[in-house]
PDB file of C-alpha atoms in Angstrom:
ATOM      1  CA  MET A1328      -6.678  -2.884  21.707  1.00 91.00           C
ATOM      2  CA  LEU A1329      -4.200  -0.785  19.626  1.00 96.00           C
ATOM      3  CA  THR A1330      -4.466  -0.537  15.301  1.00 97.00           C
ATOM      4  CA  VAL A1331      -3.515   1.842  13.271  1.00 98.00           C
ATOM      5  CA  GLN A1332      -4.262   2.324  10.399  1.00 98.00           C
ATOM      6  CA  LYS A1333      -3.719   4.199   7.155  1.00 98.00           C
ATOM      7  CA  PHE A1334      -5.199   6.292   4.912  1.00 97.00           C
ATOM      8  CA  GLY A1335      -4.120   6.421   1.460  1.00 93.00           C
ATOM      9  CA  GLY A1336      -4.654   9.756  -1.238  1.00 93.00           C
ATOM     10  CA  SER A1337      -7.759   9.169  -2.670  1.00 92.00           C
ATOM     11  CA  SER A1338      -9.364   8.592   0.609  1.00 94.00           C
ATOM     12  CA  VAL A1339      -8.514  12.255   2.317  1.00 95.00           C
ATOM     13  CA  ALA A1340      -8.614  13.780  -1.621  1.00 93.00           C
ATOM     14  CA  ASN A1341     -11.391  15.992  -0.395  1.00 95.00           C
ATOM     15  CA  SER A1342     -13.520  16.887   2.621  1.00 96.00           C
ATOM     16  CA  GLU A1343     -16.379  14.799   1.799  1.00 96.00           C
ATOM     17  CA  ARG A1344     -14.003  11.885   2.128  1.00 96.00           C
ATOM     18  CA  ILE A1345     -11.430  13.507   5.018  1.00 97.00           C
ATOM     19  CA  ARG A1346     -15.421  13.278   7.016  1.00 97.00           C
ATOM     20  CA  ALA A1347     -16.150  10.051   6.070  1.00 96.00           C
ATOM     21  CA  VAL A1348     -12.426   8.357   7.524  1.00 97.00           C
ATOM     22  CA  ALA A1349     -13.232  10.883  10.696  1.00 98.00           C
ATOM     23  CA  GLU A1350     -16.163   8.660  11.041  1.00 97.00           C
ATOM     24  CA  ILE A1351     -14.381   5.332  10.333  1.00 97.00           C
ATOM     25  CA  ILE A1352     -11.504   6.713  13.174  1.00 98.00           C
ATOM     26  CA  ALA A1353     -13.957   7.451  15.351  1.00 97.00           C
ATOM     27  CA  GLU A1354     -16.223   4.306  15.325  1.00 96.00           C
ATOM     28  CA  ALA A1355     -12.445   2.636  16.071  1.00 95.00           C
ATOM     29  CA  LYS A1356     -11.645   4.811  18.941  1.00 97.00           C
ATOM     30  CA  ASN A1357     -15.109   5.061  20.137  1.00 95.00           C
ATOM     31  CA  GLY A1358     -15.670   0.920  19.762  1.00 95.00           C
ATOM     32  CA  GLY A1359     -12.391   0.898  22.453  1.00 94.00           C
ATOM     33  CA  SER A1360      -9.293   0.662  20.438  1.00 95.00           C
ATOM     34  CA  ASP A1361      -5.868   2.743  21.224  1.00 97.00           C
ATOM     35  CA  ILE A1362      -6.269   4.684  17.522  1.00 98.00           C
ATOM     36  CA  VAL A1363      -2.747   5.249  15.314  1.00 98.00           C
ATOM     37  CA  ALA A1364      -3.427   6.877  11.795  1.00 98.00           C
ATOM     38  CA  VAL A1365      -1.619   6.770   9.145  1.00 98.00           C
ATOM     39  CA  LEU A1366      -2.379   9.779   6.464  1.00 98.00           C
ATOM     40  CA  SER A1367      -1.004  10.357   2.798  1.00 97.00           C
ATOM     41  CA  ALA A1368      -0.936  13.335   0.385  1.00 96.00           C
ATOM     42  CA  ARG A1369      -4.734  13.911  -0.732  1.00 94.00           C
ATOM     43  CA  GLY A1370      -5.062  13.061  -3.709  1.00 89.00           C
ATOM     44  CA  ASP A1371      -2.491  14.514  -6.367  1.00 90.00           C
ATOM     45  CA  MET A1372      -0.825  16.474  -4.236  1.00 94.00           C
ATOM     46  CA  THR A1373       2.510  14.826  -4.087  1.00 94.00           C
ATOM     47  CA  ASP A1374       2.037  14.760  -7.681  1.00 93.00           C
ATOM     48  CA  ASP A1375       1.135  18.485  -8.017  1.00 95.00           C
ATOM     49  CA  LEU A1376       4.198  19.204  -5.444  1.00 96.00           C
ATOM     50  CA  ILE A1377       6.560  17.934  -7.884  1.00 95.00           C
ATOM     51  CA  ALA A1378       5.504  20.044 -10.596  1.00 96.00           C
ATOM     52  CA  SER A1379       5.346  22.981  -8.502  1.00 96.00           C
ATOM     53  CA  ALA A1380       9.634  22.784  -7.796  1.00 96.00           C
ATOM     54  CA  VAL A1381      10.214  21.269 -11.644  1.00 96.00           C
ATOM     55  CA  GLU A1382       8.499  24.945 -12.574  1.00 96.00           C
ATOM     56  CA  LEU A1383      11.451  26.542 -11.089  1.00 97.00           C
ATOM     57  CA  SER A1384      14.136  24.216 -11.435  1.00 96.00           C
ATOM     58  CA  SER A1385      14.633  21.232 -13.577  1.00 94.00           C
ATOM     59  CA  SER A1386      16.861  19.379 -10.925  1.00 95.00           C
ATOM     60  CA  PRO A1387      15.338  20.656  -7.163  1.00 96.00           C
ATOM     61  CA  PRO A1388      18.314  19.702  -4.351  1.00 97.00           C
ATOM     62  CA  LYS A1389      16.704  16.356  -3.346  1.00 97.00           C
ATOM     63  CA  ARG A1390      16.918  17.752   0.760  1.00 97.00           C
ATOM     64  CA  GLU A1391      14.826  20.173  -0.158  1.00 97.00           C
ATOM     65  CA  LEU A1392      12.148  18.316  -2.461  1.00 97.00           C
ATOM     66  CA  ASP A1393      11.906  16.015   0.341  1.00 97.00           C
ATOM     67  CA  ALA A1394      10.582  19.273   2.438  1.00 97.00           C
ATOM     68  CA  LEU A1395       8.724  20.165   0.135  1.00 97.00           C
ATOM     69  CA  LEU A1396       6.818  16.631  -0.683  1.00 97.00           C
ATOM     70  CA  SER A1397       6.430  16.584   3.298  1.00 97.00           C
ATOM     71  CA  THR A1398       4.243  19.107   3.625  1.00 97.00           C
ATOM     72  CA  GLY A1399       1.418  17.490   1.582  1.00 97.00           C
ATOM     73  CA  GLU A1400       1.082  14.814   4.209  1.00 97.00           C
ATOM     74  CA  LEU A1401       1.168  17.532   7.137  1.00 98.00           C
ATOM     75  CA  SER A1402      -1.674  19.431   5.606  1.00 97.00           C
ATOM     76  CA  SER A1403      -3.708  15.625   5.416  1.00 98.00           C
ATOM     77  CA  THR A1404      -3.084  15.171   9.472  1.00 98.00           C
ATOM     78  CA  ALA A1405      -4.079  19.184  10.275  1.00 98.00           C
ATOM     79  CA  LEU A1406      -7.107  18.738   8.420  1.00 98.00           C
ATOM     80  CA  MET A1407      -8.054  15.588   9.798  1.00 98.00           C
ATOM     81  CA  ALA A1408      -7.228  16.897  13.007  1.00 98.00           C
ATOM     82  CA  VAL A1409      -9.563  20.025  12.990  1.00 98.00           C
ATOM     83  CA  GLN A1410     -12.190  17.563  11.620  1.00 98.00           C
ATOM     84  CA  LEU A1411     -11.960  14.620  14.886  1.00 98.00           C
ATOM     85  CA  HIS A1412     -12.161  17.978  16.920  1.00 98.00           C
ATOM     86  CA  SER A1413     -15.039  18.925  15.272  1.00 98.00           C
ATOM     87  CA  MET A1414     -16.673  15.580  16.068  1.00 98.00           C
ATOM     88  CA  GLY A1415     -15.493  15.640  19.996  1.00 97.00           C
ATOM     89  CA  ILE A1416     -12.989  13.168  19.371  1.00 97.00           C
ATOM     90  CA  ASP A1417      -9.916  13.716  21.291  1.00 98.00           C
ATOM     91  CA  CYS A1418      -6.755  13.855  19.203  1.00 98.00           C
ATOM     92  CA  VAL A1419      -3.677  15.074  17.742  1.00 98.00           C
ATOM     93  CA  SER A1420      -1.799  15.551  14.764  1.00 98.00           C
ATOM     94  CA  LEU A1421       2.457  14.410  14.432  1.00 98.00           C
ATOM     95  CA  SER A1422       5.380  14.872  11.988  1.00 98.00           C
ATOM     96  CA  GLY A1423       7.011  12.209  11.029  1.00 97.00           C
ATOM     97  CA  ARG A1424      10.294  13.918  13.144  1.00 97.00           C
ATOM     98  CA  GLN A1425       7.179  14.269  15.663  1.00 98.00           C
ATOM     99  CA  ALA A1426       6.519  10.294  15.774  1.00 98.00           C
ATOM    100  CA  GLY A1427      10.091   9.352  16.044  1.00 98.00           C
ATOM    101  CA  ILE A1428      10.541   7.887  12.993  1.00 98.00           C
ATOM    102  CA  ILE A1429      14.122   8.103  11.721  1.00 98.00           C
ATOM    103  CA  THR A1430      15.848   7.318   8.634  1.00 98.00           C
ATOM    104  CA  ASP A1431      18.565   6.575   6.364  1.00 97.00           C
ATOM    105  CA  LEU A1432      20.297   9.449   4.549  1.00 97.00           C
ATOM    106  CA  ASN A1433      18.678   8.714   1.029  1.00 96.00           C
ATOM    107  CA  HIS A1434      16.438  11.405   0.186  1.00 97.00           C
ATOM    108  CA  GLY A1435      13.641  10.737  -1.891  1.00 95.00           C
ATOM    109  CA  GLU A1436      14.113   6.463  -0.690  1.00 95.00           C
ATOM    110  CA  ALA A1437      14.877   6.847   2.781  1.00 97.00           C
ATOM    111  CA  LYS A1438      14.554   3.793   4.664  1.00 95.00           C
ATOM    112  CA  ILE A1439      12.928   3.618   7.846  1.00 96.00           C
ATOM    113  CA  VAL A1440      16.315   2.594  10.787  1.00 96.00           C
ATOM    114  CA  SER A1441      14.927   2.683  13.884  1.00 96.00           C
ATOM    115  CA  ILE A1442      11.340   4.388  15.727  1.00 97.00           C
ATOM    116  CA  GLN A1443      11.015   6.375  18.675  1.00 97.00           C
ATOM    117  CA  PRO A1444       7.615   6.261  19.856  1.00 97.00           C
ATOM    118  CA  ALA A1445       7.320   8.165  23.508  1.00 97.00           C
ATOM    119  CA  ARG A1446       5.275  10.969  22.454  1.00 98.00           C
ATOM    120  CA  ILE A1447       2.794   8.289  20.036  1.00 98.00           C
ATOM    121  CA  LEU A1448       3.150   6.751  23.619  1.00 98.00           C
ATOM    122  CA  ARG A1449       2.363   9.408  25.412  1.00 98.00           C
ATOM    123  CA  GLU A1450      -0.432  11.246  23.471  1.00 98.00           C
ATOM    124  CA  LEU A1451      -2.030   7.528  23.666  1.00 98.00           C
ATOM    125  CA  SER A1452      -1.763   7.417  27.331  1.00 98.00           C
ATOM    126  CA  ARG A1453      -3.662  10.091  27.029  1.00 98.00           C
ATOM    127  CA  GLY A1454      -6.590   8.591  25.222  1.00 97.00           C
ATOM    128  CA  ARG A1455      -5.808  11.458  22.267  1.00 98.00           C
ATOM    129  CA  VAL A1456      -6.521   9.778  18.912  1.00 98.00           C
ATOM    130  CA  VAL A1457      -2.260  10.005  17.167  1.00 98.00           C
ATOM    131  CA  LEU A1458      -2.512  11.188  13.319  1.00 98.00           C
ATOM    132  CA  VAL A1459       0.880  10.112  11.587  1.00 98.00           C
ATOM    133  CA  ALA A1460       1.891  12.008   8.200  1.00 98.00           C
ATOM    134  CA  GLY A1461       2.642   8.772   6.169  1.00 97.00           C
ATOM    135  CA  PHE A1462       5.809   9.082   3.481  1.00 97.00           C
ATOM    136  CA  GLN A1463       8.419  10.724   6.055  1.00 98.00           C
ATOM    137  CA  GLY A1464      10.624  10.939   8.749  1.00 98.00           C
ATOM    138  CA  ILE A1465      14.071  12.819   9.971  1.00 98.00           C
ATOM    139  CA  ASN A1466      17.752  11.740   9.348  1.00 97.00           C
ATOM    140  CA  GLU A1467      20.973  11.528  11.489  1.00 96.00           C
ATOM    141  CA  ASN A1468      21.244  15.292  10.283  1.00 97.00           C
ATOM    142  CA  ASP A1469      18.083  16.462  11.635  1.00 97.00           C
ATOM    143  CA  ASP A1470      16.755  16.605   8.041  1.00 98.00           C
ATOM    144  CA  ILE A1471      13.678  15.394   6.801  1.00 98.00           C
ATOM    145  CA  SER A1472      13.587  12.806   4.696  1.00 98.00           C
ATOM    146  CA  THR A1473      11.317  10.907   2.557  1.00 97.00           C
ATOM    147  CA  LEU A1474      10.150   7.177   2.136  1.00 96.00           C
ATOM    148  CA  GLY A1475       9.465   7.030  -1.380  1.00 92.00           C
ATOM    149  CA  ARG A1476       6.562   4.841  -3.436  1.00 84.00           C
ATOM    150  CA  GLY A1477       4.028   3.515  -1.387  1.00 86.00           C
ATOM    151  CA  GLY A1478       5.830   5.361   1.795  1.00 93.00           C
ATOM    152  CA  SER A1479       3.004   5.664   3.908  1.00 96.00           C
ATOM    153  CA  ASP A1480       2.423   1.616   3.859  1.00 95.00           C
ATOM    154  CA  THR A1481       5.747   1.140   4.974  1.00 95.00           C
ATOM    155  CA  THR A1482       5.196   3.953   7.741  1.00 97.00           C
ATOM    156  CA  ALA A1483       2.402   2.085   9.530  1.00 97.00           C
ATOM    157  CA  VAL A1484       3.239  -1.573   9.843  1.00 97.00           C
ATOM    158  CA  ALA A1485       6.916  -0.055  11.090  1.00 96.00           C
ATOM    159  CA  LEU A1486       4.212   1.639  13.663  1.00 98.00           C
ATOM    160  CA  ALA A1487       2.279  -1.460  13.917  1.00 97.00           C
ATOM    161  CA  ALA A1488       5.517  -3.467  14.960  1.00 96.00           C
ATOM    162  CA  ALA A1489       6.937  -0.728  16.766  1.00 96.00           C
ATOM    163  CA  LEU A1490       3.685   0.040  19.199  1.00 97.00           C
ATOM    164  CA  GLY A1491       3.169  -4.332  18.512  1.00 95.00           C
ATOM    165  CA  ALA A1492      -0.232  -3.097  18.176  1.00 95.00           C
ATOM    166  CA  ALA A1493      -2.814  -6.094  17.210  1.00 88.00           C
ATOM    167  CA  ARG A1494      -4.245  -4.846  14.077  1.00 89.00           C
ATOM    168  CA  CYS A1495      -2.780  -2.787  11.005  1.00 97.00           C
ATOM    169  CA  GLU A1496      -5.034  -1.937   8.413  1.00 97.00           C
ATOM    170  CA  ILE A1497      -4.638  -0.352   5.188  1.00 97.00           C
ATOM    171  CA  TYR A1498      -7.520   1.346   3.622  1.00 96.00           C
ATOM    172  CA  SER A1499      -7.434   2.964   0.021  1.00 91.00           C
ATOM    173  CA  ASP A1500     -10.326   2.749  -2.874  1.00 87.00           C
ATOM    174  CA  VAL A1501     -10.918  -1.094  -2.556  1.00 88.00           C
ATOM    175  CA  ASP A1502     -12.280  -3.221  -0.533  1.00 92.00           C
ATOM    176  CA  GLY A1503      -8.760  -5.982  -0.836  1.00 94.00           C
ATOM    177  CA  ILE A1504      -6.427  -7.890  -2.458  1.00 95.00           C
ATOM    178  CA  TYR A1505      -8.159  -9.435  -5.823  1.00 96.00           C
ATOM    179  CA  THR A1506      -7.068 -11.345  -8.175  1.00 96.00           C
ATOM    180  CA  ALA A1507      -7.006  -9.060 -10.671  1.00 95.00           C
ATOM    181  CA  ASP A1508      -7.240  -5.461 -11.177  1.00 93.00           C
ATOM    182  CA  PRO A1509     -10.998  -5.101 -11.064  1.00 91.00           C
ATOM    183  CA  ARG A1510     -11.264  -2.409 -13.291  1.00 89.00           C
ATOM    184  CA  LEU A1511      -9.449  -4.285 -15.872  1.00 91.00           C
ATOM    185  CA  ILE A1512     -11.310  -7.414 -15.307  1.00 93.00           C
ATOM    186  CA  PRO A1513     -15.306  -7.584 -13.693  1.00 93.00           C
ATOM    187  CA  GLU A1514     -14.535 -11.277 -12.508  1.00 94.00           C
ATOM    188  CA  ALA A1515     -12.106 -10.780 -10.509  1.00 95.00           C
ATOM    189  CA  LYS A1516     -12.326 -12.396  -7.178  1.00 95.00           C
ATOM    190  CA  ARG A1517     -11.706 -10.402  -3.593  1.00 95.00           C
ATOM    191  CA  LEU A1518      -9.112 -12.670  -1.619  1.00 95.00           C
ATOM    192  CA  ASP A1519     -10.333 -13.708   1.793  1.00 95.00           C
ATOM    193  CA  ARG A1520      -6.721 -14.425   2.699  1.00 95.00           C
ATOM    194  CA  ILE A1521      -3.100 -14.438   1.145  1.00 96.00           C
ATOM    195  CA  ASP A1522       0.544 -15.169   2.222  1.00 95.00           C
ATOM    196  CA  TYR A1523       3.101 -12.699   2.556  1.00 96.00           C
ATOM    197  CA  ASP A1524       5.090 -14.348  -0.253  1.00 95.00           C
ATOM    198  CA  ASP A1525       2.659 -14.630  -2.821  1.00 95.00           C
ATOM    199  CA  MET A1526       1.262 -10.542  -2.287  1.00 96.00           C
ATOM    200  CA  LEU A1527       4.909  -9.664  -2.417  1.00 95.00           C
ATOM    201  CA  LEU A1528       4.860 -11.358  -6.090  1.00 95.00           C
ATOM    202  CA  LEU A1529       2.208  -9.677  -6.882  1.00 95.00           C
ATOM    203  CA  ALA A1530       3.099  -5.758  -5.316  1.00 94.00           C
ATOM    204  CA  LYS A1531       6.266  -6.276  -7.314  1.00 92.00           C
ATOM    205  CA  GLY A1532       4.890  -7.499 -10.397  1.00 91.00           C
ATOM    206  CA  GLY A1533       2.678  -3.942 -10.277  1.00 88.00           C
ATOM    207  CA  SER A1534      -0.780  -4.774  -8.093  1.00 89.00           C
ATOM    208  CA  GLN A1535      -0.946  -1.404  -6.099  1.00 83.00           C
ATOM    209  CA  VAL A1536      -2.864  -1.856  -3.318  1.00 86.00           C
ATOM    210  CA  LEU A1537      -0.051  -2.508  -1.281  1.00 91.00           C
ATOM    211  CA  HIS A1538       3.636  -1.575  -1.852  1.00 90.00           C
ATOM    212  CA  SER A1539       6.092  -4.270  -1.280  1.00 92.00           C
ATOM    213  CA  ARG A1540       8.061  -2.375   0.655  1.00 91.00           C
ATOM    214  CA  ALA A1541       5.697  -2.373   3.190  1.00 93.00           C
ATOM    215  CA  VAL A1542       4.522  -6.353   1.955  1.00 95.00           C
ATOM    216  CA  GLU A1543       8.411  -6.991   3.499  1.00 94.00           C
ATOM    217  CA  ALA A1544       7.849  -4.921   7.025  1.00 92.00           C
ATOM    218  CA  ALA A1545       5.013  -6.530   7.428  1.00 95.00           C
ATOM    219  CA  MET A1546       7.439  -9.990   6.573  1.00 94.00           C
ATOM    220  CA  LYS A1547      10.244  -9.220   8.757  1.00 92.00           C
ATOM    221  CA  TYR A1548       8.380  -7.578  12.119  1.00 91.00           C
ATOM    222  CA  LYS A1549       4.900 -10.843  11.276  1.00 93.00           C
ATOM    223  CA  VAL A1550       2.531  -7.885  11.540  1.00 95.00           C
ATOM    224  CA  GLU A1551      -0.416  -8.719   9.910  1.00 96.00           C
ATOM    225  CA  ILE A1552      -1.781  -6.351   7.136  1.00 97.00           C
ATOM    226  CA  ARG A1553      -5.812  -6.260   6.796  1.00 97.00           C
ATOM    227  CA  ALA A1554      -6.384  -4.679   2.933  1.00 96.00           C
ATOM    228  CA  LEU A1555     -10.129  -2.726   3.491  1.00 96.00           C
ATOM    229  CA  SER A1556     -11.702  -0.089   1.737  1.00 93.00           C
ATOM    230  CA  SER A1557     -12.738   3.720   3.334  1.00 92.00           C
ATOM    231  CA  PHE A1558     -15.825   3.560   0.614  1.00 90.00           C
ATOM    232  CA  GLU A1559     -17.749   0.375   2.476  1.00 86.00           C
ATOM    233  CA  LYS A1560     -18.001  -0.754   5.406  1.00 86.00           C
ATOM    234  CA  GLY A1561     -17.007  -4.864   4.930  1.00 81.00           C
ATOM    235  CA  GLY A1562     -15.192  -7.508   3.313  1.00 82.00           C
ATOM    236  CA  GLY A1563     -10.873  -7.640   3.104  1.00 94.00           C
ATOM    237  CA  THR A1564      -8.341  -8.818   2.930  1.00 97.00           C
ATOM    238  CA  LEU A1565      -5.880 -10.102   6.103  1.00 97.00           C
ATOM    239  CA  VAL A1566      -2.141 -10.678   4.464  1.00 96.00           C
ATOM    240  CA  THR A1567      -0.995 -13.310   6.795  1.00 96.00           C
ATOM    241  CA  LYS A1568       1.836 -16.113   6.743  1.00 95.00           C
ATOM    242  CA  ILE A1569       0.189 -19.272   5.331  1.00 94.00           C
ATOM    243  CA  GLY A1570       1.261 -22.595   6.541  1.00 89.00           C
ATOM    244  CA  ASP A1571      -0.692 -24.797   4.268  1.00 88.00           C
ATOM    245  CA  LYS A1572      -1.466 -23.429   1.397  1.00 86.00           C
ATOM    246  CA  SER A1573      -2.337 -27.004  -0.188  1.00 85.00           C
ATOM    247  CA  SER A1574      -6.316 -25.890   0.580  1.00 84.00           C
ATOM    248  CA  LEU A1575      -5.616 -22.369  -1.375  1.00 86.00           C
ATOM    249  CA  PRO A1576      -6.775 -22.503  -5.081  1.00 89.00           C
ATOM    250  CA  PRO A1577      -3.137 -23.199  -7.477  1.00 92.00           C
ATOM    251  CA  CYS A1578      -3.230 -20.161  -9.314  1.00 95.00           C
ATOM    252  CA  CYS A1579      -3.607 -17.097  -5.954  1.00 95.00           C
ATOM    253  CA  GLY A1580      -4.006 -13.750  -8.807  1.00 95.00           C
ATOM    254  CA  LEU A1581      -1.895 -12.360 -12.102  1.00 95.00           C
ATOM    255  CA  THR A1582      -1.012  -8.552 -12.703  1.00 94.00           C
ATOM    256  CA  ARG A1583       0.466  -6.543 -14.811  1.00 93.00           C
ATOM    257  CA  ASP A1584       3.452  -3.860 -15.016  1.00 92.00           C
ATOM    258  CA  LYS A1585       2.860  -1.691 -17.279  1.00 88.00           C
ATOM    259  CA  ALA A1586       5.891  -0.049 -17.788  1.00 86.00           C
ATOM    260  CA  GLU A1587       7.337  -3.279 -19.058  1.00 86.00           C
ATOM    261  CA  ASN A1588       4.065  -5.067 -20.720  1.00 87.00           C
ATOM    262  CA  LYS A1589       4.675  -7.620 -17.789  1.00 94.00           C
ATOM    263  CA  ILE A1590       2.041  -9.604 -17.207  1.00 95.00           C
ATOM    264  CA  SER A1591       2.898 -12.439 -13.880  1.00 95.00           C
ATOM    265  CA  ILE A1592       0.446 -15.332 -12.233  1.00 96.00           C
ATOM    266  CA  VAL A1593       1.591 -16.273  -8.924  1.00 96.00           C
ATOM    267  CA  GLY A1594       0.687 -18.217  -6.752  1.00 94.00           C
ATOM    268  CA  HIS A1595       2.011 -22.042  -4.957  1.00 93.00           C
ATOM    269  CA  GLY A1596       0.426 -23.996  -7.540  1.00 92.00           C
ATOM    270  CA  VAL A1597       2.116 -22.402 -10.486  1.00 93.00           C
ATOM    271  CA  ASP A1598       4.992 -23.580 -12.717  1.00 92.00           C
ATOM    272  CA  THR A1599       6.678 -24.716 -15.287  1.00 93.00           C
ATOM    273  CA  SER A1600       3.625 -26.472 -16.950  1.00 93.00           C
ATOM    274  CA  MET A1601       1.288 -24.166 -16.259  1.00 93.00           C
ATOM    275  CA  LEU A1602       3.575 -21.572 -18.304  1.00 94.00           C
ATOM    276  CA  SER A1603       3.313 -23.786 -21.069  1.00 95.00           C
ATOM    277  CA  ARG A1604      -0.655 -24.013 -20.675  1.00 94.00           C
ATOM    278  CA  ALA A1605       0.099 -19.900 -20.920  1.00 95.00           C
ATOM    279  CA  ILE A1606       2.247 -20.289 -23.938  1.00 95.00           C
ATOM    280  CA  PHE A1607      -0.152 -22.151 -25.806  1.00 95.00           C
ATOM    281  CA  GLU A1608      -3.463 -20.314 -24.656  1.00 94.00           C
ATOM    282  CA  LEU A1609      -2.140 -17.498 -25.799  1.00 95.00           C
ATOM    283  CA  ASP A1610      -0.753 -18.468 -29.205  1.00 93.00           C
ATOM    284  CA  TYR A1611      -4.069 -20.159 -30.046  1.00 93.00           C
ATOM    285  CA  ALA A1612      -5.839 -16.496 -29.161  1.00 95.00           C
ATOM    286  CA  GLY A1613      -2.893 -14.834 -31.756  1.00 95.00           C
ATOM    287  CA  ILE A1614      -1.774 -12.553 -29.161  1.00 95.00           C
ATOM    288  CA  GLU A1615       1.765 -13.036 -29.826  1.00 94.00           C
ATOM    289  CA  ILE A1616       4.584 -13.344 -26.893  1.00 94.00           C
ATOM    290  CA  LEU A1617       7.418 -11.552 -26.326  1.00 95.00           C
ATOM    291  CA  SER A1618       9.338 -13.259 -23.973  1.00 94.00           C
ATOM    292  CA  ALA A1619       8.368 -16.006 -21.084  1.00 94.00           C
ATOM    293  CA  ALA A1620      10.076 -16.894 -18.363  1.00 94.00           C
ATOM    294  CA  ALA A1621       8.750 -19.013 -14.840  1.00 93.00           C
ATOM    295  CA  MET A1622      10.304 -18.548 -11.295  1.00 92.00           C
ATOM    296  CA  PRO A1623       9.357 -20.767  -7.805  1.00 91.00           C
ATOM    297  CA  ASN A1624       5.307 -20.136  -7.958  1.00 93.00           C
ATOM    298  CA  GLU A1625       5.335 -17.139 -10.129  1.00 96.00           C
ATOM    299  CA  ILE A1626       5.027 -17.202 -14.324  1.00 95.00           C
ATOM    300  CA  CYS A1627       5.869 -14.384 -16.298  1.00 96.00           C
ATOM    301  CA  LEU A1628       4.812 -13.104 -19.921  1.00 95.00           C
ATOM    302  CA  ARG A1629       5.276 -10.039 -22.277  1.00 95.00           C
ATOM    303  CA  THR A1630       3.073  -8.573 -25.019  1.00 94.00           C
ATOM    304  CA  GLU A1631       2.860  -5.467 -26.942  1.00 93.00           C
ATOM    305  CA  GLU A1632       1.007  -3.126 -25.408  1.00 92.00           C
ATOM    306  CA  ALA A1633      -1.850  -3.488 -26.825  1.00 93.00           C
ATOM    307  CA  ASP A1634      -2.017  -7.325 -26.076  1.00 94.00           C
ATOM    308  CA  ALA A1635      -1.870  -6.679 -22.892  1.00 93.00           C
ATOM    309  CA  ILE A1636      -5.462  -6.389 -20.835  1.00 93.00           C
ATOM    310  CA  PRO A1637      -6.589  -9.037 -23.878  1.00 94.00           C
ATOM    311  CA  ALA A1638      -4.065 -11.520 -21.955  1.00 95.00           C
ATOM    312  CA  MET A1639      -5.174 -10.789 -18.871  1.00 95.00           C
ATOM    313  CA  ARG A1640      -8.525 -11.640 -19.742  1.00 95.00           C
ATOM    314  CA  LEU A1641      -7.791 -14.302 -21.327  1.00 95.00           C
ATOM    315  CA  LEU A1642      -5.487 -16.219 -19.087  1.00 95.00           C
ATOM    316  CA  HIS A1643      -7.289 -14.567 -15.508  1.00 96.00           C
ATOM    317  CA  LYS A1644     -10.092 -17.093 -17.556  1.00 94.00           C
ATOM    318  CA  ALA A1645      -8.105 -20.092 -17.920  1.00 93.00           C
ATOM    319  CA  PHE A1646      -6.382 -20.235 -14.669  1.00 93.00           C
ATOM    320  CA  ILE A1647      -8.633 -18.194 -11.623  1.00 89.00           C
TER     321      ILE A1647
END
């Protein structure tokens, strides 16, 4: 069985966490799975690299910025390879180019156009764990390109589709998809499963567990994603196609777009009547609504910045 695993920046932020992730990879490998692990840059490394470039130029060339930013993921894969080798796990680290990830010409926000996985398959046939630098690829000009925000998620899903993987596991610092950000709303509940469409709405509305481009790719190529925690075992949320939603609660979650102070409530039962009730609940609590709109399976409300979190807590209590 082939499993693609992806580990975010917080999961590999320091040596202790790299060792913990290596244990997850080793456990899966020793359990009989072939493993392709996609890694993000460590912690805030991408932001630090951008800051270093901006110190030298207020407008660094996009081609050179991509070359610079790609080093973050490369360092993660090399360090993970060092750790796994020390544990007796045969492995190899690959750049996006070595992994056969081909993108368009759009530096900084490139899209994957194809994957040529011959090198990955060759390494897997030798019994190796393959560590792939996320967030990057190579374009037709033989230049390094980066995929933009959430690029490592997209890399993992695209590789899972190209390789016909049985599982695509996305590891982060939370143990699945919650009805709201549990750091803001302690009463938020973890979902056992969620439909692609609902997950896409939550991702576009501001949820940071999975990026919208990765969800769109999963929908397109019918790749099931399991969102897991790299810090604790168990739990997780399956992101998949759910044909009959009648057994699901009408609201699966709410999220916030901080840039716009927009709150989105998502679910198969979300409609204009729910919008009317949400407006009533907020008005009764003295929270001003700047705008409100209803779309299929989603309602959106904008508030003042100071009212956003109180509004989220009130709406979560009312609807979930």
